[in-house]
Backbone as numpy.savetxt, mean C-alpha at the origin, in Angstrom:
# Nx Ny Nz CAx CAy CAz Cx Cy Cz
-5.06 -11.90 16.73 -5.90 -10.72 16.73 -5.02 -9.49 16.73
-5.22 -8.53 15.89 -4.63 -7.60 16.00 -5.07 -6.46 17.32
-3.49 -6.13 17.41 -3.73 -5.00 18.88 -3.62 -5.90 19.98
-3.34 -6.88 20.09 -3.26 -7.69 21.45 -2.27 -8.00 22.01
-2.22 -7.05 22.88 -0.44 -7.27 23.78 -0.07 -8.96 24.31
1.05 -9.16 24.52 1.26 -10.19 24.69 1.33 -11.80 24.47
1.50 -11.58 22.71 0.98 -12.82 22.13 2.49 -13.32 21.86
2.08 -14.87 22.51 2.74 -15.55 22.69 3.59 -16.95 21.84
4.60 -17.87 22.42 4.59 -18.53 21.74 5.38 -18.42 20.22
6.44 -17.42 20.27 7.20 -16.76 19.25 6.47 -16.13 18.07
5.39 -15.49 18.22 4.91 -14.79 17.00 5.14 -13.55 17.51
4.84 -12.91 16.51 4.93 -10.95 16.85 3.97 -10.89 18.17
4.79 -9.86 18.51 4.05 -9.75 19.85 3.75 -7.66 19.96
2.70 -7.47 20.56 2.38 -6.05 20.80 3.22 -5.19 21.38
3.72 -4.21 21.04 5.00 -3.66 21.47 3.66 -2.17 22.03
4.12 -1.49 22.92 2.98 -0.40 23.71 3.98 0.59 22.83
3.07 1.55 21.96 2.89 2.73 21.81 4.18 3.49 21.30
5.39 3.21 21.18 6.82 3.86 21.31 6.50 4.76 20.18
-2.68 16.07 -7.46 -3.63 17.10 -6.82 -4.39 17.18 -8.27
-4.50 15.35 -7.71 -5.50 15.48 -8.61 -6.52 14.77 -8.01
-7.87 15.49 -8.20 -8.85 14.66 -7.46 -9.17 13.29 -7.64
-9.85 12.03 -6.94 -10.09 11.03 -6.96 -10.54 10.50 -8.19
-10.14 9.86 -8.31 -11.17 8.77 -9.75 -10.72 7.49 -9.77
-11.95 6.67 -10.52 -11.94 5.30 -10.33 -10.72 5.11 -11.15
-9.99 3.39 -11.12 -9.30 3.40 -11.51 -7.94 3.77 -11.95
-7.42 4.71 -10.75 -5.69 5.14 -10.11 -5.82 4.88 -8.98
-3.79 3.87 -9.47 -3.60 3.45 -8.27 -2.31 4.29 -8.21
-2.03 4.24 -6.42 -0.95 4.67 -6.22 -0.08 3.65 -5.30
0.58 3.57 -5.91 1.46 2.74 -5.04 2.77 3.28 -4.51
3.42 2.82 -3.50 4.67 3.41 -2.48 5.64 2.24 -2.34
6.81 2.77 -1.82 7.89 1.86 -1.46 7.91 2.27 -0.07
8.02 1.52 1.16 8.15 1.86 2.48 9.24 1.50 2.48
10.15 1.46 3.64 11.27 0.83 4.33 10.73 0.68 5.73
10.93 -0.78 6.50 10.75 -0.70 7.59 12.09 -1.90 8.42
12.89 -1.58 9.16 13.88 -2.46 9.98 14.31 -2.91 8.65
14.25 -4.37 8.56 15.20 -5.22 7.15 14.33 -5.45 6.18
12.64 -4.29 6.16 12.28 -5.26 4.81 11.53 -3.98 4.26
11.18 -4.33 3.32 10.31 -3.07 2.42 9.28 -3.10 2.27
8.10 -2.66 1.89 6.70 -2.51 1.69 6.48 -1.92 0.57
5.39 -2.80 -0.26 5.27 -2.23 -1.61 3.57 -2.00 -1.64
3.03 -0.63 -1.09 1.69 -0.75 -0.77 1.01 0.00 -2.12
-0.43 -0.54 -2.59 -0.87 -0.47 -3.66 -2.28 0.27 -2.50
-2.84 1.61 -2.89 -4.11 1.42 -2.37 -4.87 2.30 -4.12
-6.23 2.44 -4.09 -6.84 2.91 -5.05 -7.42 4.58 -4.58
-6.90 5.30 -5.49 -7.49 6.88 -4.74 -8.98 7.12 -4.84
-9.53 6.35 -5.46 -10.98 6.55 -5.54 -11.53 6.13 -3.70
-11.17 5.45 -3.21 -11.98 4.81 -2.46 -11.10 4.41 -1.10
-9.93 4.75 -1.18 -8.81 4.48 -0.43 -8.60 3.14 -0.16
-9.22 2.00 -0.60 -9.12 0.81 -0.55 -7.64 0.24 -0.56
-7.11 -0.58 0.41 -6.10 -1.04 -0.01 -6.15 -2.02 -0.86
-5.38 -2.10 -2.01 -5.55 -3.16 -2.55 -4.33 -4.57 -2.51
-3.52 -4.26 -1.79 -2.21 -4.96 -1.44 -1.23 -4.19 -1.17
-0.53 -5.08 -0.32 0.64 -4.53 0.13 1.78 -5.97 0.16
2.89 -5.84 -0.61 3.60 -6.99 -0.94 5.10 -6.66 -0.26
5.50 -7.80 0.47 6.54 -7.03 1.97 7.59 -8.01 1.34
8.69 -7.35 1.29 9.84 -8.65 0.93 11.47 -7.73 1.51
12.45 -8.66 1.29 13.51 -7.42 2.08 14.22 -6.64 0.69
13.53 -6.78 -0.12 14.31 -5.97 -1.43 13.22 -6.10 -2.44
12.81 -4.41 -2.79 11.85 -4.17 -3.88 11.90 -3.73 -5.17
13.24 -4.46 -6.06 13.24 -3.54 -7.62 12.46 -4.13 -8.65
12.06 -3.14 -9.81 11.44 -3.39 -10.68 10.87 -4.42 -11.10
11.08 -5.74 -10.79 10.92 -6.57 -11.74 9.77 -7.22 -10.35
9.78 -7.17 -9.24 9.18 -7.71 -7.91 8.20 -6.65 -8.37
8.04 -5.69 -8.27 7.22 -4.65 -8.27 6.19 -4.67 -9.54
6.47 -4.91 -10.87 5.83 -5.61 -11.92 4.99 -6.63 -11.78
5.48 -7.73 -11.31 5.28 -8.95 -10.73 4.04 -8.98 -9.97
4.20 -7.91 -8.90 3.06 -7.74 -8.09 1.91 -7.08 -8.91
2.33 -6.28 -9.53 1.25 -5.08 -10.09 0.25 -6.12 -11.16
1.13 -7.00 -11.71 0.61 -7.71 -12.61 -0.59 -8.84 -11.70
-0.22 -9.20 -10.63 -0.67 -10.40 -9.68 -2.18 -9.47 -9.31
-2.15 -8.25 -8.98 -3.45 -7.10 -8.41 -3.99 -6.77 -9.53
-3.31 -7.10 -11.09 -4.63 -6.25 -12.33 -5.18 -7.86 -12.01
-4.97 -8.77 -12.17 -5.58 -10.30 -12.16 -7.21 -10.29 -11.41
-7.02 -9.24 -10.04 -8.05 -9.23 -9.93 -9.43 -7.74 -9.66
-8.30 -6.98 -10.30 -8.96 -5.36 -10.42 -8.57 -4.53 -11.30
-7.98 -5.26 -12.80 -7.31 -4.78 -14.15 -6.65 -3.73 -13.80
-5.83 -3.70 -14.83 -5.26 -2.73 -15.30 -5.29 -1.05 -14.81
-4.67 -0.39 -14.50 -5.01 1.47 -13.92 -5.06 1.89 -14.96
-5.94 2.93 -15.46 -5.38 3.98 -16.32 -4.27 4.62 -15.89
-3.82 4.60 -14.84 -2.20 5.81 -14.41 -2.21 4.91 -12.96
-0.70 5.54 -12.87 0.07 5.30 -11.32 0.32 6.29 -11.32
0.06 6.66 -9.86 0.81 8.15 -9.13 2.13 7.10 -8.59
3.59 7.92 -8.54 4.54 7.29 -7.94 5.44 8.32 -8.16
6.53 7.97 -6.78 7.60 8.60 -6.66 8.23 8.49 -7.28
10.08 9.17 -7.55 11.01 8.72 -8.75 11.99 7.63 -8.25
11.34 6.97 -7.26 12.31 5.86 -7.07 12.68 4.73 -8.16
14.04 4.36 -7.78 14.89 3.57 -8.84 13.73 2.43 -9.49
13.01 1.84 -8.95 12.26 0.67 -9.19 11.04 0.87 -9.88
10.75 2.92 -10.31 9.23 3.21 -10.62 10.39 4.02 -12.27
11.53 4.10 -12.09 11.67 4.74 -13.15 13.08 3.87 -14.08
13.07 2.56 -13.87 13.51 1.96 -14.63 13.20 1.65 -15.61
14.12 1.15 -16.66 13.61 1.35 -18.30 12.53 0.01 -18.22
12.31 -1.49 -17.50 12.17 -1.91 -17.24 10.21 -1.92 -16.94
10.40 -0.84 -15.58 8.92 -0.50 -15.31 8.33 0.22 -16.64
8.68 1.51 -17.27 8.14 2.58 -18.04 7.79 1.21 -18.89
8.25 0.46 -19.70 8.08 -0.59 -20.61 7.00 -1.09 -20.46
6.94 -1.49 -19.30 5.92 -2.19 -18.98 4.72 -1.43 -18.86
4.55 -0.46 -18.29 3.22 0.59 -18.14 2.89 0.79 -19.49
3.92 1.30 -20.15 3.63 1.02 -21.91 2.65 0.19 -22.29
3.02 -1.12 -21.93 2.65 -2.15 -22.83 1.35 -2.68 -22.18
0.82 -2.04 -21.31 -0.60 -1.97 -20.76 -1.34 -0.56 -20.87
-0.93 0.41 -21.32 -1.53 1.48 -21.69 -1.80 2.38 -20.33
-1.05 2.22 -19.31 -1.02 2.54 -18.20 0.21 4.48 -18.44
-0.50 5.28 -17.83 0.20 6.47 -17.76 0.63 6.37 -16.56
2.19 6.42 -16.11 3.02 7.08 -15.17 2.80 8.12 -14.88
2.22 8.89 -13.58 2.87 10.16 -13.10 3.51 10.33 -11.89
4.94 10.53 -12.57 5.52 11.04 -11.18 5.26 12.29 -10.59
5.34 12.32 -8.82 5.82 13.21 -8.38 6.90 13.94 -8.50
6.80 15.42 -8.42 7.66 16.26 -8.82 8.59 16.01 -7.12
10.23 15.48 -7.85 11.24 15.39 -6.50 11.29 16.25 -5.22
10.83 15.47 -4.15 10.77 16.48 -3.20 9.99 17.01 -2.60
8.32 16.46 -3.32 7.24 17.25 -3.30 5.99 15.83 -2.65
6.30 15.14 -1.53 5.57 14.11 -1.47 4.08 14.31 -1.28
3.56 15.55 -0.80 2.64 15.97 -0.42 1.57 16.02 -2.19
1.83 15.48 -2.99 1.77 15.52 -4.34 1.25 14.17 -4.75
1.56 13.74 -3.53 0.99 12.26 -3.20 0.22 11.20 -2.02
-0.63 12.54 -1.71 -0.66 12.84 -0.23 -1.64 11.45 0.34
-2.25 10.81 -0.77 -3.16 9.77 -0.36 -2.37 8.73 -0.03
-0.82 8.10 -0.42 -0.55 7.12 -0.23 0.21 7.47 0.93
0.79 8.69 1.03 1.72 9.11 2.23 0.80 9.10 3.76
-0.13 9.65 3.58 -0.79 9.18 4.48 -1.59 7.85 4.97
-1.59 7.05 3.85 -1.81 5.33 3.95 -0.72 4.67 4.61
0.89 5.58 3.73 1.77 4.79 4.75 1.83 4.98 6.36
1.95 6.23 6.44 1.79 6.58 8.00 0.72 5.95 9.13
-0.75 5.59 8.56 -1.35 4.68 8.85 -1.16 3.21 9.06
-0.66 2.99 8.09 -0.27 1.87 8.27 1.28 1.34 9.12
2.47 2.80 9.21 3.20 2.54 10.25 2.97 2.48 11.48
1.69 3.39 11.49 1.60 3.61 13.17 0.67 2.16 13.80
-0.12 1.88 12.79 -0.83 0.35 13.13 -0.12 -0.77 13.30
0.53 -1.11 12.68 1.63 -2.28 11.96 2.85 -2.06 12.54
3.57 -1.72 11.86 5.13 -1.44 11.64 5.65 -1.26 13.23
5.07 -0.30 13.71 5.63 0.34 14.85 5.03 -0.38 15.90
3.66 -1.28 16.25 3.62 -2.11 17.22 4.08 -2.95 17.65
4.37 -3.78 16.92 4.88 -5.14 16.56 6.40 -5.37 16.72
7.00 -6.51 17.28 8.57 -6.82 17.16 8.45 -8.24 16.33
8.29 -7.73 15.41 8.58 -9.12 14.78 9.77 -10.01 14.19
9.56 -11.26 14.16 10.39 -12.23 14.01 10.95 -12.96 13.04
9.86 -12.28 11.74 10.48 -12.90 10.32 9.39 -12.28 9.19
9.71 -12.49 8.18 8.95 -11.51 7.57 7.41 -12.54 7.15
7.05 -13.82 7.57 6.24 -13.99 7.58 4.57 -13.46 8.74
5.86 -13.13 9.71 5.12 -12.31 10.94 4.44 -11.00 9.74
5.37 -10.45 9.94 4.84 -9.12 8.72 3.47 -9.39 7.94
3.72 -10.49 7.00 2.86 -10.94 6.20 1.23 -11.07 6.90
1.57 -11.91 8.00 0.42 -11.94 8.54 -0.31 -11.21 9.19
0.01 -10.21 10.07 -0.65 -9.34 10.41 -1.13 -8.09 9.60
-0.59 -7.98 8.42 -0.15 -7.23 7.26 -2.09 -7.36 7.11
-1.77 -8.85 6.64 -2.93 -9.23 5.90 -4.81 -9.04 6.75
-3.95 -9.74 8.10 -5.60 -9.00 9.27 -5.65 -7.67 9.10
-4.66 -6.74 9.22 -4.79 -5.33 9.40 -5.93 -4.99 8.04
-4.93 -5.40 6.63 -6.00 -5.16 5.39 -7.21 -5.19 5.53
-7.71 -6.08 5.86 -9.45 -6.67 6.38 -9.78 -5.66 6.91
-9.47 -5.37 8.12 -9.99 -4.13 9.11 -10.37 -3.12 7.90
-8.70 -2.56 7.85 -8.86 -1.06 7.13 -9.75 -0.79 5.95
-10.03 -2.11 4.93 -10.89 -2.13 4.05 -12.45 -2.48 4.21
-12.52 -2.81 5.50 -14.04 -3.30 5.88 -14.62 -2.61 7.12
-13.72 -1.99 7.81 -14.30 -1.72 9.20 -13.91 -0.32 9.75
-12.65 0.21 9.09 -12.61 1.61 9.51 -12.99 2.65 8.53
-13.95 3.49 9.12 -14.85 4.53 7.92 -13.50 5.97 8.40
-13.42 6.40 7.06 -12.79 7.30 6.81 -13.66 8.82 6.44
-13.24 9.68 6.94 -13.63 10.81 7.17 -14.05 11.49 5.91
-12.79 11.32 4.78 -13.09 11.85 3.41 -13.59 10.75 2.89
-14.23 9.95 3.63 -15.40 9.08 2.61 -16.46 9.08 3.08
-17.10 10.75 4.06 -18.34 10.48 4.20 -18.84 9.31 5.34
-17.20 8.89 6.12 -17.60 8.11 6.88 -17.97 6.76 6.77
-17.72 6.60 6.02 -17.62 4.92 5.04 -16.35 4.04 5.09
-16.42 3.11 4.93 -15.27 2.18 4.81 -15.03 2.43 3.09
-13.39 1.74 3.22 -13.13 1.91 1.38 -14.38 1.29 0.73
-14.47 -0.03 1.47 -15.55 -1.24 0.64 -16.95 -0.18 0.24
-17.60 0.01 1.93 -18.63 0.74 1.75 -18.74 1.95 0.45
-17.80 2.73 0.73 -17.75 3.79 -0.52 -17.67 3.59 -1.97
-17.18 2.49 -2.52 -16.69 1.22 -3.56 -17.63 1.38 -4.16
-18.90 0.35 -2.91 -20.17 -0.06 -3.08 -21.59 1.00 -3.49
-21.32 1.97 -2.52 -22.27 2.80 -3.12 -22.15 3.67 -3.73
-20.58 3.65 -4.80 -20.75 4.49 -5.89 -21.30 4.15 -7.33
């Protein structure tokens, strides 16, 4: 269960406390860093839905493809990615690939994260839930709580700029 101090038995355990408007179909995705592993979080700006988050200890291009390709499987293709100019979003590698799905890149202008303010604040959410409670023990720990947290955030916590709705809820009654 997530949030539950003292879980036992070598799993992660609860650590106390230490501009362009929305539309269907853009995703934005991020690179986190957290201790030894990375976070590759996908949410949708329409609806803030997460749609995955893929944790491994090294995220270039070709992992990052991989994934993107694994999430159109079950919510196609974006018309665009919002993304930073990190090495793994501006390899000849990725652009190719967005190509060859008809997908438009836009980067943020360097420096300017606030340009991307929906995923920056997904990450921060999701550090202060996740990342920062937890001492975990391997990156399957990660994985798993990763994955309860998703559930919650997409089914059970209503967000303010959605009218107070969950992503799902808002999804649903548009």
């Amino acid at each position: 269960m997530l949030g539950e101090p003292g879980v036992s038995g070598g799993a992660a355990t609860y650590q106390l406390p230490i501009t362009l408007p929305p539309g269907r179909n853009n995703m934005t995705p991020s690179v986190a860093f957290s201790y030894s592993s990375r976070t590759f979080n996908v949410i949708d700006d329409f609806n803030r839905e997460v749609l995955g988050i893929d944790i491994a200890t090294s995220m270039p291009s070709l992992r990052v493809i991989r994934y993107l390709d694994q999430l159109a499987e079950w919510h196609g293709y974006p018309e665009k990615i919002r993304v930073d100019n990190g090495s793994e979003f501006t390899s000849e590698v990725f652009v190719n690939w967005a190509k060859a799905h008809d997908i438009m890149i836009d980067y943020i202008k360097p420096g300017c994260p606030y340009q991307n303010a929906y995923i920056e604040r997904f990450n921060r959410t999701y550090r202060d839930d996740v990342l920062d409670c937890y001492i975990f023990n391997n990156l399957n720990e990660v994985k798993q709580i990763t994955e309860d947290w998703i559930e919650l955030y997409n089914n059970e916590r209503p967000h303010d700029s959605l009218n107070d709705m969950t992503p799902l809820e808002y999804r649903n009654a548009a």
